[in-house]
mmCIF file of C-alpha atoms in Angstrom:
data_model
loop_
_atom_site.group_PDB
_atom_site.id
_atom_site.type_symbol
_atom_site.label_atom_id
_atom_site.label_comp_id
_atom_site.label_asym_id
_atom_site.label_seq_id
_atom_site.Cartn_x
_atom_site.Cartn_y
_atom_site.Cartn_z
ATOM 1 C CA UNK A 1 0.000 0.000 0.000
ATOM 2 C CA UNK A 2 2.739 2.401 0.756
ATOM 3 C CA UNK A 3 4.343 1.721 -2.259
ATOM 4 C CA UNK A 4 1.001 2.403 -4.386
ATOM 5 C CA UNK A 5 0.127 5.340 -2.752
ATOM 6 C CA UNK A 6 3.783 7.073 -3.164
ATOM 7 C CA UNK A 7 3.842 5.495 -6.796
ATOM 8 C CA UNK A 8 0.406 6.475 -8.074
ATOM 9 C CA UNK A 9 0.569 10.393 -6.204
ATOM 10 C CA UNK A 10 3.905 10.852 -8.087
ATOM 11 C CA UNK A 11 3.103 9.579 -11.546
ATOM 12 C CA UNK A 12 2.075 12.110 -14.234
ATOM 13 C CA UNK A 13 -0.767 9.691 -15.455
ATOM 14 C CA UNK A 14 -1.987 6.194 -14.465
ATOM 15 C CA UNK A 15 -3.003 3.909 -16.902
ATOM 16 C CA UNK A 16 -6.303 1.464 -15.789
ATOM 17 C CA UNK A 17 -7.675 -1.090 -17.205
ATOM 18 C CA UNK A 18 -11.146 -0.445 -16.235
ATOM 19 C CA UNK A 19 -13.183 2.554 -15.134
ATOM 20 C CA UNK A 20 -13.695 0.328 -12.212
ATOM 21 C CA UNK A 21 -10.171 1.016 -11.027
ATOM 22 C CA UNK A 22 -10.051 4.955 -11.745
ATOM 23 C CA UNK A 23 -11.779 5.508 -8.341
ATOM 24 C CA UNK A 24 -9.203 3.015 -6.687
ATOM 25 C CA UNK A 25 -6.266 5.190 -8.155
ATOM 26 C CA UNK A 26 -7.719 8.620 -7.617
ATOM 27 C CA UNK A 27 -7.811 7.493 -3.468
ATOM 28 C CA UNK A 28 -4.178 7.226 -3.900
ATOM 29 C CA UNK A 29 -3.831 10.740 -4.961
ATOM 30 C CA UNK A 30 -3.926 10.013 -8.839
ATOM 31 C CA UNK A 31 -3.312 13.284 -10.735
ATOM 32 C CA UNK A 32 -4.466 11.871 -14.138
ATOM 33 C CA UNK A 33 -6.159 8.597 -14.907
ATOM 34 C CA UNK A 34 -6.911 6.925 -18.207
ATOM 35 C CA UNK A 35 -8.660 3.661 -18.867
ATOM 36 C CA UNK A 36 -7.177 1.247 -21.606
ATOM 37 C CA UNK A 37 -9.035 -2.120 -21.528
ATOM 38 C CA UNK A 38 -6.931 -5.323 -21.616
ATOM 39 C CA UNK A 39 -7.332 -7.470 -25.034
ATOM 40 C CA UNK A 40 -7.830 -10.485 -26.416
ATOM 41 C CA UNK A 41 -7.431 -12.202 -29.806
ATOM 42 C CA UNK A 42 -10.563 -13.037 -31.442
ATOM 43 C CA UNK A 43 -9.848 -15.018 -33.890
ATOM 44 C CA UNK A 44 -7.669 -17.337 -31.060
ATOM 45 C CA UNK A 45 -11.253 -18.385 -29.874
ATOM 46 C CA UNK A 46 -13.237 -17.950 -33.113
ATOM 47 C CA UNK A 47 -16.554 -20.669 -33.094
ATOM 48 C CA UNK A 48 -18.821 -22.440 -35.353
ATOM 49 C CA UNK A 49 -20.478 -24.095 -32.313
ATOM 50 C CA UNK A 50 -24.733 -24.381 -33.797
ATOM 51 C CA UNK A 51 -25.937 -26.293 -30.401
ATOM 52 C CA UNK A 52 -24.984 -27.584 -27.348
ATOM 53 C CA UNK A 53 -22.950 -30.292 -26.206
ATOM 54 C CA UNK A 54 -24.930 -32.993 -24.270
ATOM 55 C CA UNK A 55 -24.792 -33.237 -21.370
ATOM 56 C CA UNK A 56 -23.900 -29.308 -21.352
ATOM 57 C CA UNK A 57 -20.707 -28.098 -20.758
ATOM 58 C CA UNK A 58 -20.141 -24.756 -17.920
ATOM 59 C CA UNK A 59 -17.217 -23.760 -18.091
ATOM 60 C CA UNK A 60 -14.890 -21.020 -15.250
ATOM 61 C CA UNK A 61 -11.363 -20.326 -16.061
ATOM 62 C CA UNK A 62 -9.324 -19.071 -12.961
ATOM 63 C CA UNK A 63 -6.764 -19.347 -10.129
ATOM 64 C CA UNK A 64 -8.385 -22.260 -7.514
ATOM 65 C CA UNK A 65 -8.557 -19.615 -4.734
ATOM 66 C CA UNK A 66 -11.069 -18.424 -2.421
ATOM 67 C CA UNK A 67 -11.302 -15.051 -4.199
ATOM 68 C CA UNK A 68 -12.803 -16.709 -7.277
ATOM 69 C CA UNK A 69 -15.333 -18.523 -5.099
ATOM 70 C CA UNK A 70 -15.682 -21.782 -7.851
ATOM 71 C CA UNK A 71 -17.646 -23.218 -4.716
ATOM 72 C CA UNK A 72 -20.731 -21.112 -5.181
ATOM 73 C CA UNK A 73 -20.673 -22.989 -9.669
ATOM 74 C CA UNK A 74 -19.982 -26.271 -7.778
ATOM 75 C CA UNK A 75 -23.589 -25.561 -5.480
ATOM 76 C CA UNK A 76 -25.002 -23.882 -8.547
ATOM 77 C CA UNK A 77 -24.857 -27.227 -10.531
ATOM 78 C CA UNK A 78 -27.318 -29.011 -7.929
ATOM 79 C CA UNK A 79 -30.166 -29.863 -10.241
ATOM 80 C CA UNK A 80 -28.907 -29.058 -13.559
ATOM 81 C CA UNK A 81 -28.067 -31.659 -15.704
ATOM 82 C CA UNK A 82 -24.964 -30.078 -16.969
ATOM 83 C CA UNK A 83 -21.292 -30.490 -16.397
ATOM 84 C CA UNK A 84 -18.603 -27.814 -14.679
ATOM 85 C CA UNK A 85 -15.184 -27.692 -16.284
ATOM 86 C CA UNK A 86 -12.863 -25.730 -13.975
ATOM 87 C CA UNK A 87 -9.968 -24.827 -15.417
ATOM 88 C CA UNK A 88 -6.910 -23.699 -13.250
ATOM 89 C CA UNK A 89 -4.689 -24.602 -9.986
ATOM 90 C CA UNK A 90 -4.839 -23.275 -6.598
ATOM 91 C CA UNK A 91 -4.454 -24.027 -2.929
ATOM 92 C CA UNK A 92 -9.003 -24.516 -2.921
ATOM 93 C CA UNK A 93 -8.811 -27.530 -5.275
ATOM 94 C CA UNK A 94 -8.874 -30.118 -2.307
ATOM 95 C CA UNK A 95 -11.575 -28.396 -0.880
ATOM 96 C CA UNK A 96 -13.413 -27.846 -3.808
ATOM 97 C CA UNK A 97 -13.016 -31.512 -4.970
ATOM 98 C CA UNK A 98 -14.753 -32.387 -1.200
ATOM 99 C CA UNK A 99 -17.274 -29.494 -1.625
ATOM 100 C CA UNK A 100 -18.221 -31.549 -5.239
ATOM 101 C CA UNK A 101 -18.859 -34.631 -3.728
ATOM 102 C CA UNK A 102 -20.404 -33.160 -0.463
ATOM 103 C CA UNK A 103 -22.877 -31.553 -2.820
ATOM 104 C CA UNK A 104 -23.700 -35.016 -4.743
ATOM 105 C CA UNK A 105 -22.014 -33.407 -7.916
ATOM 106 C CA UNK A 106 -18.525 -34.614 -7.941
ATOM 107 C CA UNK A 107 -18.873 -37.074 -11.071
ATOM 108 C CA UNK A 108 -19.968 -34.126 -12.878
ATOM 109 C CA UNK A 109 -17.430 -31.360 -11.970
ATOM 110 C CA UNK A 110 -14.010 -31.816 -13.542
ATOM 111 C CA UNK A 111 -10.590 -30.501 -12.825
ATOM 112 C CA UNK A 112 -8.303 -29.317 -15.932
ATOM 113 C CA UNK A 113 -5.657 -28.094 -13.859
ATOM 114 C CA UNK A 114 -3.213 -25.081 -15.285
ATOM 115 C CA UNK A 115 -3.286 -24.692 -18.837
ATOM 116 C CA UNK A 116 -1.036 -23.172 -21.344
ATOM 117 C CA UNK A 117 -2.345 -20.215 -23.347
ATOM 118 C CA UNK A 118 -1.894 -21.751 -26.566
ATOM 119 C CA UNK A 119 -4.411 -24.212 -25.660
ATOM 120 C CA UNK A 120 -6.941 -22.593 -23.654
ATOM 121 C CA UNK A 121 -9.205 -22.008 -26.684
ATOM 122 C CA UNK A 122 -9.903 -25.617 -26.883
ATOM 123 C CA UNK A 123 -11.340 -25.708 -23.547
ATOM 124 C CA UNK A 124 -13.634 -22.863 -24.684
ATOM 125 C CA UNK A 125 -14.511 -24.795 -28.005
ATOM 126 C CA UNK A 126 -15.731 -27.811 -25.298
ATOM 127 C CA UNK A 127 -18.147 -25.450 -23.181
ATOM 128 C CA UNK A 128 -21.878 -24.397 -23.851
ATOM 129 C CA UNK A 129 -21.777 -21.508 -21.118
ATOM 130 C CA UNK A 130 -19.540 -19.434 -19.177
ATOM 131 C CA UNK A 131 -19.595 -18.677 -15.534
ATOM 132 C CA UNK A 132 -17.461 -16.713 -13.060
ATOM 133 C CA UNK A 133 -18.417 -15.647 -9.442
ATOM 134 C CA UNK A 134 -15.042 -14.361 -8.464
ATOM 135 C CA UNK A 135 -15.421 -11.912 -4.909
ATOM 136 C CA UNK A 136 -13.054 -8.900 -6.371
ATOM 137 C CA UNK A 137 -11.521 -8.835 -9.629
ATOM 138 C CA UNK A 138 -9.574 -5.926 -11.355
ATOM 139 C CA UNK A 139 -10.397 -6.823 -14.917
ATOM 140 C CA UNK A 140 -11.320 -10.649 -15.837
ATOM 141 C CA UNK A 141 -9.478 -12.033 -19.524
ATOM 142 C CA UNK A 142 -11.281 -15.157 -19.471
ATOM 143 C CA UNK A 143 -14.345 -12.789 -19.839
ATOM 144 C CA UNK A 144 -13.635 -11.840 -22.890
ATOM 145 C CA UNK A 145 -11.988 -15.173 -23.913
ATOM 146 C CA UNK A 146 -15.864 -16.339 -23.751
ATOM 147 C CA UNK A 147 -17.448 -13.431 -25.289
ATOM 148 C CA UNK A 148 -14.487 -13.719 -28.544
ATOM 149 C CA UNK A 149 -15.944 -17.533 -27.944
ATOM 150 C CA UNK A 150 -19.322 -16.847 -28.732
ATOM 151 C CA UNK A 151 -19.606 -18.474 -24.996
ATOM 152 C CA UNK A 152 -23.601 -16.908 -23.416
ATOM 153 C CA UNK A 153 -21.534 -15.262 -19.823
ATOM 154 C CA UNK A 154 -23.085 -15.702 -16.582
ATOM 155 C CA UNK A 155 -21.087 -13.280 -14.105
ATOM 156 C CA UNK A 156 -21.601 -12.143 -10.467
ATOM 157 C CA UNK A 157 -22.479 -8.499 -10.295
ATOM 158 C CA UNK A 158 -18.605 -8.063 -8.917
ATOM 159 C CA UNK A 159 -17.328 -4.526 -10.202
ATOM 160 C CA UNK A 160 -15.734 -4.556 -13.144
ATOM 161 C CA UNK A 161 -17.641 -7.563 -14.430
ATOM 162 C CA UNK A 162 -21.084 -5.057 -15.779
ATOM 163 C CA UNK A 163 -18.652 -2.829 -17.441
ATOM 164 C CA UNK A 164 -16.573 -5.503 -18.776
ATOM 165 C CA UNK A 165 -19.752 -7.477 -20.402
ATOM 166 C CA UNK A 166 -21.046 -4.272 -21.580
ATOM 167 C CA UNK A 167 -24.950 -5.745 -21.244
ATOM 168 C CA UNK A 168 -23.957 -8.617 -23.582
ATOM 169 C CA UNK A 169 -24.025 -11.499 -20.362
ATOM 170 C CA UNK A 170 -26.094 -12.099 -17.592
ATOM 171 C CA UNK A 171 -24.977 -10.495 -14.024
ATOM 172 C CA UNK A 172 -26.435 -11.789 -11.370
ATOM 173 C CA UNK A 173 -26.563 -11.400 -7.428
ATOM 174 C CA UNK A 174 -23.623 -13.446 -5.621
ATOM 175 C CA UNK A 175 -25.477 -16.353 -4.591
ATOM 176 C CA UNK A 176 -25.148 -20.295 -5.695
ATOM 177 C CA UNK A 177 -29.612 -19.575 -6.388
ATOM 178 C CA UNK A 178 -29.126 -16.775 -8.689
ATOM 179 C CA UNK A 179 -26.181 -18.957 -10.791
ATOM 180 C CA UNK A 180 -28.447 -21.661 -11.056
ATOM 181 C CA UNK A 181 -31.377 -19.955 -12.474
ATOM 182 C CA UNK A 182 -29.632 -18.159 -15.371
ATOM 183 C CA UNK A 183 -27.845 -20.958 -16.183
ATOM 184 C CA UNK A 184 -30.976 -22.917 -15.855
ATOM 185 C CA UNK A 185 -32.685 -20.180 -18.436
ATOM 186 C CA UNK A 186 -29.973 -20.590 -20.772
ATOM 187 C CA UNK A 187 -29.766 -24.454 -20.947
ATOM 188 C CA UNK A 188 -33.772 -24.427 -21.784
ATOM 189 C CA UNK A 189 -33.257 -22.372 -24.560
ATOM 190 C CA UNK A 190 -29.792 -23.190 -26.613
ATOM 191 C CA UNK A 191 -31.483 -21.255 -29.598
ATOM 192 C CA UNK A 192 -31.987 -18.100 -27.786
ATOM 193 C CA UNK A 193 -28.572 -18.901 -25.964
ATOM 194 C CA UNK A 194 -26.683 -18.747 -29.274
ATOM 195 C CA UNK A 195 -27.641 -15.609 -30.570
#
């Protein structure tokens, strides 16, 4: 923190890559700010996906820590007859594997572990939705590795996930209930869900 705030006072612009995290910088004494969004390649995750898979594929992409809060997918998934693809490594995996089969869902929520970036779209071309109920996020690039995928986005209402989606996904209250019911409303209408 010390560092940030004697950093950010003293610089003669700082660069964010959300409006999100203007606010953050200006309470460090930020003279200038200016947003520049992170990026992805499009055409990396480019589709021709016409329906789902069955059973249905959800997919998250993230660190395995409490921050990213995979638990509240793995409760969503109660009743859905769908499958969770988690993709990424962290020091919840244990408990998330226990949380799986606690919940009665652990033959249908699967571990990919770490994956290199030159693979990742492949994961993307195997999922039908895409959800993420991180707790605090500065920007999100698996976000927008969905949307380039043509992926329907289920997000918590976690700032900077509305401005990210830009009204293209569904946001939705923190809550394993509120996951569940928009990914419930997507999965009984692929059509709609593909547009």
């Amino acid at each position: 923190r010390f560092f940030e705030r004697y950093s950010i006072s003293r610089a003669d612009c700082v660069l964010c890559v959300t409006h999100y995290l203007e606010e953050y910088a200006r309470r460090f004494g930020a003279r200038a700010v200016e947003t520049i969004y992170n990026r992805v390649y499009a055409s990396q995750f480019a589709s021709t996906r016409s329906s789902f898979h069955h059973p249905p594929v959800i997919l998250s992409v993230g660190r395995l820590d409490p921050p990213k809060d995979q638990a509240c997918l793995i409760r969503a998934l109660r009743g859905l007859d769908a499958q969770l693809l988690l993709v990424g490594d962290g020091v919840n995996r244990g408990a998330l594997e226990q949380l799986a089969r606690a919940e009665g869902v652990g033959d249908r929520v699967h571990f990919a572990g770490s994956v290199p970036h030159r693979q990742i779209q492949e994961y993307y071309r195997r999922a039908d939705v895409f959800a993420m109920a991180s707790f605090y996020e500065g920007f999100c690039i698996p976000l927008l590795e969905a949307m380039a995928a043509g992926l329907p986005v289920v997000a918590s209402s976690t700032d900077p996930f509305p401005e990210i989606l830009g009204g293209v996904g569904i946001v939705v209250g923190h809550e394993p209930a509120a996951f569940h019911q928009a990914i419930a409303g997507l999965l009984a209408d692929p059509v709609a869900a593909m547009e």
